[in-house]
Coordinates of C-alpha atoms in Angstrom, one line a residue:
Chain A
M50 CA -30.5 142.9 165.5
Q51 CA -28.0 144.9 164.2
K52 CA -28.2 147.8 166.8
V53 CA -28.3 145.3 169.3
K54 CA -24.9 143.6 168.2
R55 CA -23.3 147.4 167.9
I56 CA -24.2 147.5 171.5
L57 CA -22.6 144.7 172.6
Y58 CA -19.6 145.0 171.0
S59 CA -19.0 148.5 172.3
Q60 CA -16.1 149.3 174.6
K61 CA -18.4 150.6 177.0
I62 CA -20.4 147.3 177.2
A63 CA -18.1 144.9 176.6
P64 CA -16.4 144.4 179.9
Y65 CA -19.9 143.6 181.6
V66 CA -20.5 140.8 179.0
F67 CA -16.7 139.6 180.0
V68 CA -17.7 139.7 183.8
L69 CA -21.0 138.3 183.4
P70 CA -20.5 134.6 183.7
F71 CA -18.9 135.3 187.3
V72 CA -21.9 137.8 188.1
L73 CA -24.5 135.2 187.4
T74 CA -22.8 132.7 189.3
F75 CA -22.1 135.0 192.0
L76 CA -25.9 136.1 192.3
V77 CA -27.1 132.5 191.9
F78 CA -24.9 130.2 193.4
F79 CA -23.7 132.4 196.4
L80 CA -25.4 135.7 196.9
Y81 CA -29.0 134.3 196.7
P82 CA -27.9 130.8 198.8
L83 CA -26.5 133.2 201.2
T84 CA -29.7 135.4 201.7
T85 CA -31.6 132.1 202.1
T86 CA -29.3 130.7 204.7
I87 CA -29.9 133.6 206.7
K88 CA -33.5 133.9 205.9
M89 CA -33.9 130.3 207.1
S90 CA -31.9 130.9 210.2
F91 CA -35.1 132.8 211.4
Q92 CA -37.3 130.0 210.5
D93 CA -38.6 126.6 211.4
I94 CA -38.7 124.5 208.4
L95 CA -40.8 121.4 208.2
P96 CA -41.2 120.0 204.9
G97 CA -43.9 121.8 203.1
Q98 CA -44.1 124.5 205.8
E99 CA -41.9 127.4 207.3
Q100 CA -42.7 129.4 210.1
W101 CA -40.7 132.7 211.2
V102 CA -39.6 132.1 214.4
G103 CA -37.3 135.1 215.1
L104 CA -34.0 134.4 217.3
K105 CA -35.0 131.1 218.6
N106 CA -32.8 129.2 216.5
Y107 CA -29.8 131.3 218.0
Q108 CA -31.0 130.9 221.4
R109 CA -31.3 127.3 221.1
L110 CA -27.4 127.2 219.7
L111 CA -26.3 129.0 222.8
T112 CA -27.7 126.2 225.2
D113 CA -27.2 123.4 223.0
K114 CA -24.3 121.3 224.7
V115 CA -23.7 119.2 221.5
F116 CA -23.5 122.1 219.3
G117 CA -20.8 123.6 222.1
Q118 CA -19.2 120.1 221.8
A119 CA -18.9 120.8 217.9
V120 CA -17.1 124.0 218.2
F121 CA -14.9 123.1 221.1
N122 CA -13.9 119.9 218.6
S123 CA -13.3 122.1 215.7
L124 CA -11.4 124.8 217.7
R125 CA -9.4 122.1 219.2
Y126 CA -8.5 120.6 215.8
M127 CA -7.7 123.8 214.2
V128 CA -5.5 125.2 217.0
I129 CA -3.5 121.7 216.9
T130 CA -3.1 121.6 213.3
C131 CA -2.2 125.2 213.0
A132 CA 0.3 124.7 215.6
L133 CA 1.6 121.8 213.7
L134 CA 1.4 122.7 210.3
I135 CA 2.7 126.2 210.3
P136 CA 6.0 125.9 212.4
F137 CA 7.3 122.2 211.1
P138 CA 6.8 123.0 207.4
M139 CA 8.5 126.3 207.9
L140 CA 11.5 124.9 209.4
F141 CA 11.7 122.0 206.8
A142 CA 11.7 124.3 203.9
Y143 CA 14.1 126.5 205.1
M144 CA 16.4 123.7 205.9
I145 CA 15.9 122.2 202.7
S146 CA 16.5 125.1 200.8
S147 CA 20.1 125.5 201.5
R148 CA 22.4 125.2 198.9
S149 CA 24.2 122.3 200.8
M150 CA 21.1 120.2 201.0
K151 CA 21.4 117.2 198.6
F152 CA 18.4 115.7 196.6
A153 CA 16.5 118.2 198.0
G154 CA 14.0 117.8 194.4
A155 CA 13.5 114.4 195.2
F156 CA 12.7 114.8 198.9
K157 CA 10.2 117.7 198.1
S158 CA 8.5 115.5 195.3
I159 CA 8.1 112.9 197.7
Y160 CA 6.5 114.8 200.3
F161 CA 3.8 116.4 197.8
V162 CA 2.2 113.0 197.0
P163 CA 0.0 113.0 199.6
V164 CA -1.6 116.0 198.6
L165 CA -2.5 114.3 195.2
S166 CA -4.6 111.9 197.2
S167 CA -8.4 112.4 197.7
V168 CA -10.1 112.7 201.0
V169 CA -11.7 109.1 200.4
V170 CA -8.6 107.5 199.6
A171 CA -6.6 109.4 202.3
G172 CA -9.3 108.1 204.9
L173 CA -9.8 104.6 203.8
I174 CA -5.8 104.3 204.5
F175 CA -6.0 106.0 207.8
R176 CA -9.1 104.1 208.8
M177 CA -7.4 101.0 208.0
M178 CA -4.3 102.0 209.7
F179 CA -6.2 102.8 212.9
A180 CA -8.2 100.0 212.8
E181 CA -9.0 98.1 216.0
Q182 CA -7.6 94.7 215.3
P183 CA -4.3 93.8 216.7
D184 CA -2.7 93.4 213.5
A185 CA -3.1 96.8 212.3
M186 CA -0.5 99.5 212.0
M187 CA -0.9 101.5 214.8
N188 CA -1.9 98.5 217.0
S189 CA 1.4 96.7 215.9
L190 CA 2.8 99.9 216.7
L191 CA 1.8 99.9 220.4
A192 CA 2.8 96.0 220.6
L193 CA 6.2 97.0 219.7
F194 CA 6.3 98.8 222.8
G195 CA 4.6 96.1 225.0
Q196 CA 1.3 97.7 225.0
P197 CA -2.0 96.2 224.5
A198 CA -4.3 96.9 221.2
I199 CA -6.7 99.7 221.8
W200 CA -9.8 100.6 219.6
W201 CA -8.3 103.6 218.4
L202 CA -11.4 105.2 216.8
K203 CA -13.4 104.7 219.8
L204 CA -11.5 106.6 221.9
E205 CA -11.2 110.6 222.4
Y206 CA -7.7 111.1 222.1
P207 CA -6.5 108.0 219.9
S208 CA -9.4 109.2 217.2
L209 CA -7.9 112.9 217.4
L210 CA -4.7 111.8 216.8
A211 CA -5.9 109.9 213.8
L212 CA -7.6 113.0 212.4
V213 CA -4.6 115.3 213.1
L214 CA -2.1 112.8 211.5
L215 CA -4.3 112.6 208.5
C216 CA -4.3 116.3 208.1
C217 CA -0.3 116.7 208.4
W218 CA 0.1 113.8 206.1
R219 CA -2.1 115.3 203.5
W220 CA -0.7 119.1 204.1
T221 CA 2.9 119.0 205.2
G222 CA 4.4 118.8 202.0
M223 CA 1.7 121.8 200.2
N224 CA 2.9 124.0 203.3
M225 CA 6.5 123.3 202.4
L226 CA 5.8 124.4 198.9
Y227 CA 4.3 127.8 200.2
Y228 CA 7.2 128.6 202.4
L229 CA 9.9 127.5 199.6
A230 CA 8.2 129.8 197.4
G231 CA 8.6 132.5 200.1
I232 CA 11.9 131.6 200.5
K233 CA 13.1 132.0 197.2
S234 CA 11.8 135.5 197.4
I235 CA 14.3 136.6 199.8
P236 CA 17.1 138.4 198.4
T237 CA 20.7 136.4 198.8
E238 CA 22.4 139.5 199.4
L239 CA 21.0 139.7 203.0
Y240 CA 22.7 136.4 204.0
E241 CA 25.4 137.6 202.4
A242 CA 25.8 140.2 204.9
A243 CA 24.9 138.1 207.6
D244 CA 27.8 136.0 206.4
I245 CA 30.0 139.0 206.6
D246 CA 29.0 139.8 210.2
G247 CA 29.6 136.1 211.2
A248 CA 25.9 135.0 211.9
S249 CA 25.0 131.6 212.9
A250 CA 22.8 129.5 210.8
V251 CA 20.0 129.9 213.9
Q252 CA 20.4 133.6 213.8
K253 CA 20.0 134.0 209.9
F254 CA 16.9 132.0 210.8
T255 CA 15.5 134.1 213.3
K256 CA 16.7 137.5 212.1
I257 CA 16.4 136.9 208.4
G258 CA 14.0 133.9 207.4
W259 CA 11.5 134.2 210.1
P260 CA 10.8 138.2 209.4
L261 CA 10.6 137.9 205.8
L262 CA 8.3 134.9 205.5
K263 CA 5.7 136.9 207.5
P264 CA 3.6 137.1 204.3
T265 CA 3.4 133.8 203.9
T266 CA 3.0 132.7 207.3
I267 CA -0.2 135.0 207.4
Y268 CA -1.6 133.4 204.3
V269 CA -1.2 129.7 205.5
L270 CA -2.7 130.7 209.2
T271 CA -5.5 132.3 207.0
I272 CA -6.4 129.3 204.8
S273 CA -5.3 126.9 207.9
I274 CA -7.9 128.5 210.1
Y275 CA -10.8 128.5 207.6
A276 CA -9.8 124.8 206.6
G277 CA -9.7 123.7 210.4
L278 CA -13.0 125.2 211.4
A279 CA -14.7 124.1 208.8
M280 CA -13.2 120.5 208.7
F281 CA -15.8 117.5 207.7
T282 CA -14.9 115.3 204.9
E283 CA -12.0 114.2 207.0
S284 CA -14.1 113.2 210.0
Y285 CA -17.0 111.6 207.6
M286 CA -14.2 109.3 206.1
V287 CA -12.4 108.5 209.4
F288 CA -15.3 107.3 211.4
G289 CA -17.1 105.9 208.2
N290 CA -20.1 108.3 208.4
N291 CA -21.3 111.5 210.3
A292 CA -21.9 109.5 213.7
S293 CA -18.9 109.0 215.6
P294 CA -18.7 107.6 219.1
H295 CA -19.5 109.9 221.6
N296 CA -19.2 112.8 219.0
Y297 CA -15.7 112.6 219.4
G298 CA -15.3 113.5 215.7
L299 CA -18.2 115.7 215.3
T300 CA -17.3 119.0 214.0
I301 CA -19.4 122.1 213.1
V302 CA -19.9 121.6 209.6
G303 CA -20.3 117.8 210.8
Y304 CA -23.2 119.4 213.0
L305 CA -24.6 121.5 209.8
Y306 CA -24.8 118.3 208.1
R307 CA -26.5 116.1 210.7
Y308 CA -29.3 118.9 210.9
G309 CA -29.5 119.7 207.3
F310 CA -29.4 116.7 205.3
E311 CA -30.1 114.1 208.2
K312 CA -32.8 115.3 210.2
L313 CA -33.9 117.8 207.8
R314 CA -34.2 120.6 210.4
M315 CA -32.7 123.2 207.7
G316 CA -33.4 126.1 209.7
Y317 CA -31.6 125.6 212.8
A318 CA -29.0 124.1 210.3
S319 CA -28.8 127.4 209.0
A320 CA -28.1 129.2 212.2
V321 CA -25.3 126.5 212.9
G322 CA -23.7 127.6 209.2
L323 CA -23.9 131.4 209.8
A324 CA -22.5 131.2 213.4
L325 CA -19.6 129.4 212.1
L326 CA -19.4 131.9 209.2
V327 CA -19.3 134.9 211.7
G328 CA -16.9 132.9 214.2
A329 CA -14.5 132.2 211.1
L330 CA -14.4 136.0 210.0
A331 CA -14.2 137.0 213.1
L332 CA -11.3 134.7 214.1
N333 CA -9.4 135.9 211.0
L334 CA -10.0 139.4 211.3
V335 CA -8.8 139.6 214.8
Q336 CA -5.3 137.2 213.5
L337 CA -5.1 140.0 210.6
R338 CA -5.2 142.5 213.1
L339 CA -2.5 141.3 215.4
T340 CA -0.3 140.1 212.6
G341 CA -0.6 143.9 211.4
T342 CA -1.8 143.1 208.0
I343 CA -4.8 145.2 208.3
G344 CA -5.3 148.3 210.2
K345 CA -2.1 150.0 212.2
R346 CA -0.8 151.6 208.8
G347 CA 1.4 154.0 210.1
D348 CA 3.0 151.6 212.5
K349 CA 5.6 150.4 209.9
Chain B
M43 CA 31.0 145.1 186.7
T44 CA 31.4 142.0 184.2
T45 CA 33.1 140.3 187.5
L46 CA 30.2 141.1 189.7
E47 CA 27.6 139.8 187.3
T48 CA 29.3 136.4 186.7
K49 CA 30.0 136.4 190.4
T50 CA 26.0 136.6 191.0
S51 CA 24.8 134.4 188.2
R52 CA 26.6 131.9 190.0
M53 CA 25.0 132.5 193.2
P54 CA 22.8 130.0 194.4
K55 CA 19.2 130.8 195.6
S56 CA 20.0 131.4 198.8
K57 CA 23.7 131.5 200.6
R58 CA 23.5 129.2 203.3
D59 CA 25.7 126.3 204.1
Y60 CA 26.1 123.5 206.6
S61 CA 29.2 121.9 208.3
P62 CA 29.3 118.2 207.0
A63 CA 27.9 117.0 210.5
A64 CA 24.8 118.8 209.7
R65 CA 24.8 118.0 206.1
I66 CA 24.7 114.3 207.2
F67 CA 22.2 115.0 209.8
L68 CA 19.9 117.0 207.5
L69 CA 20.2 113.9 204.9
L70 CA 19.2 111.4 207.6
F71 CA 16.4 113.7 208.7
F72 CA 14.9 114.0 205.4
T73 CA 15.3 110.6 204.5
A74 CA 13.4 109.4 207.7
L75 CA 10.3 112.1 206.7
A76 CA 10.1 110.7 203.5
I77 CA 9.9 107.2 204.6
L78 CA 7.2 108.4 207.1
V79 CA 5.2 109.9 204.1
M80 CA 5.6 107.1 202.5
I81 CA 4.3 104.5 205.0
P82 CA 0.6 105.1 204.2
L83 CA 0.9 104.7 200.6
I84 CA 3.2 101.6 201.1
A85 CA 0.7 100.1 203.3
M86 CA -2.1 100.4 200.8
V87 CA -0.1 98.9 197.6
L88 CA 1.0 95.9 200.1
G89 CA -3.0 95.7 200.8
T90 CA -3.9 95.5 197.4
F91 CA -1.7 92.3 197.1
K92 CA -3.3 90.9 200.4
G93 CA -6.7 91.5 199.5
G94 CA -10.0 92.7 201.2
A95 CA -10.6 89.6 203.2
E96 CA -6.8 90.1 204.8
M97 CA -7.8 94.1 205.4
W98 CA -11.0 93.1 207.0
R99 CA -9.0 90.7 209.0
S100 CA -5.9 93.0 210.2
G101 CA -6.5 96.1 208.9
L102 CA -3.6 97.7 207.1
N103 CA 0.0 97.4 208.3
L104 CA 3.5 97.0 206.8
K105 CA 4.1 93.3 207.0
P106 CA 5.0 92.1 203.7
E107 CA 3.5 88.6 204.2
F108 CA 4.3 87.2 200.9
Q109 CA 2.6 83.8 201.0
M110 CA -0.5 86.0 200.9
W111 CA 0.3 87.8 197.5
S112 CA -2.0 87.2 194.8
L113 CA -3.1 89.4 191.7
D114 CA -6.7 88.0 192.1
Y115 CA -7.7 91.5 193.7
W116 CA -6.2 93.4 190.9
R117 CA -7.9 90.8 188.2
Y118 CA -11.3 91.3 189.8
L119 CA -10.8 95.1 189.8
F120 CA -10.5 94.9 185.8
T121 CA -12.4 91.8 184.5
G122 CA -15.1 91.6 187.3
I123 CA -13.9 88.0 188.0
T124 CA -13.8 87.4 191.9
V125 CA -10.8 85.9 193.6
D126 CA -13.2 82.7 194.1
G127 CA -13.5 82.5 189.9
E128 CA -17.2 84.1 189.5
L129 CA -18.0 86.7 187.4
L130 CA -19.6 89.5 189.6
P131 CA -19.8 92.8 187.8
H132 CA -19.2 96.1 189.4
K133 CA -19.4 99.7 188.6
Y134 CA -15.9 100.9 189.5
F135 CA -15.5 101.8 185.8
T136 CA -18.6 103.3 185.4
W137 CA -17.7 105.9 188.3
F138 CA -14.2 106.2 187.0
G139 CA -15.7 107.1 183.2
N140 CA -18.2 109.6 185.3
S141 CA -15.3 111.5 186.8
L142 CA -13.2 111.5 184.3
M143 CA -15.8 113.3 181.8
I144 CA -16.5 115.7 184.8
T145 CA -12.9 116.3 185.4
V146 CA -12.6 117.3 181.7
I147 CA -15.7 119.4 181.2
Q148 CA -15.3 121.1 184.3
T149 CA -11.6 122.0 183.6
V150 CA -12.0 123.1 179.9
L151 CA -15.1 125.2 180.8
S152 CA -13.9 126.6 184.1
L153 CA -10.8 127.5 182.7
F154 CA -12.2 129.1 179.3
I155 CA -14.8 131.0 181.5
S156 CA -12.5 132.2 184.3
A157 CA -10.1 133.4 181.9
F158 CA -12.7 135.2 179.9
V159 CA -13.7 137.1 183.5
A160 CA -10.6 137.8 184.4
Y161 CA -9.9 139.5 180.9
G162 CA -12.6 141.7 181.8
F163 CA -11.2 142.6 185.1
E164 CA -7.9 143.4 184.2
M165 CA -8.2 145.0 180.7
Y166 CA -10.9 147.5 181.2
H167 CA -11.9 150.0 183.6
F168 CA -15.9 150.1 184.2
K169 CA -18.2 151.4 186.6
G170 CA -18.8 149.0 189.4
K171 CA -15.7 147.2 188.9
N172 CA -14.2 147.3 192.2
A173 CA -17.5 146.3 193.7
I174 CA -17.8 143.2 191.4
F175 CA -14.5 142.3 192.1
L176 CA -15.0 142.6 196.0
C177 CA -17.5 140.1 195.5
V178 CA -14.7 137.4 193.8
L179 CA -12.7 138.3 197.2
M180 CA -15.9 137.7 199.5
E181 CA -16.3 134.1 197.4
M182 CA -12.5 133.5 198.1
M183 CA -13.1 134.3 201.9
I184 CA -16.3 132.6 202.7
P185 CA -16.0 128.4 202.8
F186 CA -17.9 126.2 200.5
E187 CA -19.1 123.9 203.4
I188 CA -21.1 126.9 205.2
L189 CA -23.2 127.4 201.9
M190 CA -23.6 123.7 201.2
L191 CA -27.0 123.5 202.4
P192 CA -28.6 126.5 200.8
M193 CA -26.7 125.7 197.4
Y194 CA -28.5 122.5 197.7
V195 CA -31.9 124.0 198.2
Q196 CA -31.1 125.9 195.0
A197 CA -29.8 123.3 193.2
N198 CA -33.2 121.3 193.8
A199 CA -35.0 124.3 192.8
M200 CA -33.4 124.5 189.4
G201 CA -33.8 120.9 188.8
L202 CA -30.0 120.4 189.1
L203 CA -30.0 117.2 191.5
D204 CA -28.9 113.9 190.1
N205 CA -27.3 115.8 187.1
M206 CA -23.8 116.1 186.2
W207 CA -24.4 120.0 185.6
G208 CA -25.6 120.4 189.1
I209 CA -22.0 119.2 190.3
M210 CA -20.2 121.5 187.7
L211 CA -22.3 124.7 187.4
P212 CA -21.9 126.6 190.4
F213 CA -17.8 126.3 190.0
L214 CA -17.3 126.9 186.7
A215 CA -16.4 130.7 187.5
S216 CA -13.9 129.4 189.7
V217 CA -12.5 132.4 191.9
S218 CA -9.4 131.3 192.4
A219 CA -8.5 131.0 188.4
I220 CA -10.1 134.2 187.9
F221 CA -7.9 135.6 190.6
F222 CA -4.8 133.7 189.2
F223 CA -5.6 134.7 185.4
K224 CA -5.9 138.4 186.5
Q225 CA -2.7 138.4 187.9
Y226 CA -1.1 136.8 185.0
L227 CA -3.0 139.2 182.8
S228 CA -1.5 142.3 184.6
G229 CA 1.8 141.3 183.3
L230 CA 0.9 141.8 179.9
P231 CA 1.1 145.2 178.0
K232 CA -2.2 146.8 177.6
D233 CA -0.9 148.1 174.1
L234 CA -1.8 144.5 172.6
L235 CA -5.5 145.7 173.0
D236 CA -5.1 148.8 171.0
A237 CA -2.6 146.9 168.6
G238 CA -5.6 144.4 167.9
R239 CA -8.0 147.6 167.4
V240 CA -6.0 149.1 165.0
D241 CA -6.0 145.7 163.1
G242 CA -9.7 145.7 163.0
C243 CA -10.2 143.2 165.9
N244 CA -13.4 143.6 168.1
E245 CA -13.5 143.5 171.7
Y246 CA -14.0 139.7 171.9
S247 CA -11.8 138.8 169.2
I248 CA -8.9 140.4 170.8
F249 CA -9.5 138.2 174.0
F250 CA -10.0 135.0 171.3
R251 CA -7.4 135.8 169.1
I252 CA -4.6 137.6 170.7
I253 CA -5.0 137.0 174.0
L254 CA -6.2 133.1 174.9
P255 CA -3.7 131.9 172.6
I256 CA -0.9 133.5 174.8
M257 CA -2.2 132.5 177.9
G258 CA -0.9 128.4 177.7
P259 CA 1.3 128.6 180.8
A260 CA -1.2 130.1 183.2
M261 CA -3.8 127.8 181.6
S262 CA -1.7 125.1 182.5
S263 CA -1.1 125.7 185.9
M264 CA -4.8 126.2 186.6
A265 CA -5.7 123.2 184.7
V266 CA -4.0 120.8 186.9
L267 CA -5.4 122.7 189.8
V268 CA -8.6 122.7 188.8
G269 CA -8.7 119.2 187.5
M270 CA -7.4 118.0 190.7
G271 CA -10.1 119.6 192.5
A272 CA -12.5 118.0 190.4
W273 CA -11.3 114.6 190.1
N274 CA -10.8 114.4 194.1
S275 CA -14.2 116.1 195.0
L276 CA -16.3 114.5 197.8
L277 CA -18.8 116.5 199.7
W278 CA -20.7 118.7 196.7
P279 CA -21.1 115.5 194.1
M280 CA -22.3 113.4 197.2
L281 CA -24.8 116.1 197.9
V282 CA -26.1 116.3 194.4
L283 CA -25.9 112.7 193.0
T284 CA -28.4 110.2 193.9
S285 CA -28.3 107.1 191.5
M286 CA -25.8 105.0 191.5
D287 CA -24.9 104.9 187.9
K288 CA -23.8 108.8 188.0
Y289 CA -21.6 108.5 190.8
T290 CA -18.2 109.9 190.6
L291 CA -15.3 107.8 191.9
P292 CA -14.8 109.2 195.4
I293 CA -18.6 108.7 196.4
G294 CA -18.6 105.2 194.7
L295 CA -15.5 104.1 196.7
N296 CA -17.2 105.8 199.7
T297 CA -20.3 103.3 199.1
L298 CA -17.8 100.3 199.0
F299 CA -16.6 101.1 202.6
T300 CA -18.7 98.0 203.8
P301 CA -17.2 94.5 204.1
Y302 CA -20.0 93.1 202.0
G303 CA -19.2 90.7 199.3
N304 CA -15.9 91.5 197.5
N305 CA -16.7 95.2 198.1
Y306 CA -13.1 95.5 200.1
D307 CA -11.3 94.1 197.3
L308 CA -12.4 96.5 195.0
L309 CA -12.0 99.3 197.4
I310 CA -8.4 98.6 198.1
C311 CA -7.2 98.1 194.3
G312 CA -9.8 100.9 193.7
S313 CA -8.5 103.3 195.8
C314 CA -5.0 102.9 194.6
F315 CA -5.9 102.9 190.9
A316 CA -7.8 106.4 191.6
I317 CA -4.6 108.1 192.7
L318 CA -2.9 106.8 189.4
P319 CA -4.1 109.6 186.7
I320 CA -3.1 112.3 189.3
L321 CA 0.3 110.7 189.9
L322 CA 1.1 110.5 186.2
I323 CA 0.1 114.0 185.6
Y324 CA 2.3 115.0 188.7
I325 CA 5.3 113.0 187.1
F326 CA 5.1 114.5 183.9
A327 CA 4.0 118.1 184.8
Q328 CA 5.0 118.6 188.5
K329 CA 6.2 122.2 187.6
F330 CA 2.9 123.3 186.5
I331 CA 1.0 121.9 189.9
V332 CA 3.7 123.4 191.9
E333 CA 2.9 126.8 190.3
G334 CA -1.1 126.5 190.4
M335 CA -1.0 125.6 193.9
T336 CA 0.9 127.9 195.0
A337 CA -0.4 130.6 193.0
G338 CA -2.4 132.3 195.8
A339 CA 0.5 132.4 198.5
V340 CA 2.7 134.6 196.4
K341 CA 2.1 138.1 194.7
G342 CA 3.3 139.0 191.7

């Protein structure tokens, strides 16, 4: 007993004891499930029996039109949210951080409030604002312009608008914060030098702000690509469940959920998940390579 | 030299000034943006006074309709007495209590365990350290949604379904918290360890007696981040929990999405009330929330 204690307390073994909780969690709840899902993707699983089927699940993915639609929906959502949630928060953060901006603190606090809401609460609010009743907010807005009420969540683009607006509402404030943190780290001397050279506000942004905020942009882009491609709960809440009309709100993770938890076809669901994993990793590797974060070391 | 110093100390964070016209424009612009951000929340708060039947009839909108206002819906939330004066008990506060308990336990354990692990990574050199830390990064890179199916299979095999610990266990060694604490610890002098050893501390009491007490600021930032995540989490608890008495608040609220009985009254007031705890923490600890949430974006 004394001997065990001495070993555990030695400087050689102690570090392993410290990282043990992570290693255990990693093995049990990450690595093992990951290998299980890889294994399952080559199997046909019905309750009580599993059968090796080789690449059949993957072959099926390639010809599955509904999966194609899910991929298209997820990609489209990802591209739109990246296109909105990077440039605008960056500009807002840049404009609000000027010293001549009044009440900046109050504004920042307000923009952050939606980040505190859960997807359930945000989903409830947006579903009810985009409700089909003529008195609901978005239909009242249409009425202001003399347009008839529409069934927002049963139509393709109106329901996409609901999802995109929900995402923008929740995350604009968060992304602004990322950019504000990045702006803080820009040395003020650069702006002083630009002032001496007589640079305009626009020039200061394009020549100083934009290039020096690149690391922040890459970070926000990386997490936005993941979040966009893995979107599921937003659609689940806005449409009320995983079955949106004509699959307009179906995402890749929604498809995984449909096969894994609703149809109990875990082999096929695993293949969907792994396709998403490979796709997301590949996309981010390409992105990081294009933005010069990885590779091309000599260029700088 | 001294004049230069006073000059820089008076310097604002970034030296960018706008013309008076631009200032007014910006003020108007950010006010408009603040109003846009607040609209969904205002619509929700208005909804709590107009009640579930009205929400069913006309969705959420910004029409005040004061003649409809009533506190009966809030009374139903707190007392279980419906608008019609009947006693119809509901489970909202059971769910609220479950969420509160899970949030507190998960936050405390997760901070402690993550700090423990981070200390091992930062303060020691040991064989395999880089390989294990690579696993931390890998876990950060892979979205949870991809692994939810095999994790569910795993939780099932371990008998963790419909169990509070099943929700928490996979996330106690939180990779983002480990990463953040490791960064924080890297700023501490390593001499602290040797000083501790000289004073007769063993490897573990150095952590408990010397390091843990000085990690307060980092702990507070992560506490709000982990706590908010636990409080708002929907997908994993929804997969794990099956019995209504164990539901967390987001799952419980989600089950109220059917206009049956007085569900909508409870849903609208309950959603509003669910944001309150986080809003209160935000008001008093805004700095910590901001620090915790932007921790990943800025290095050092």
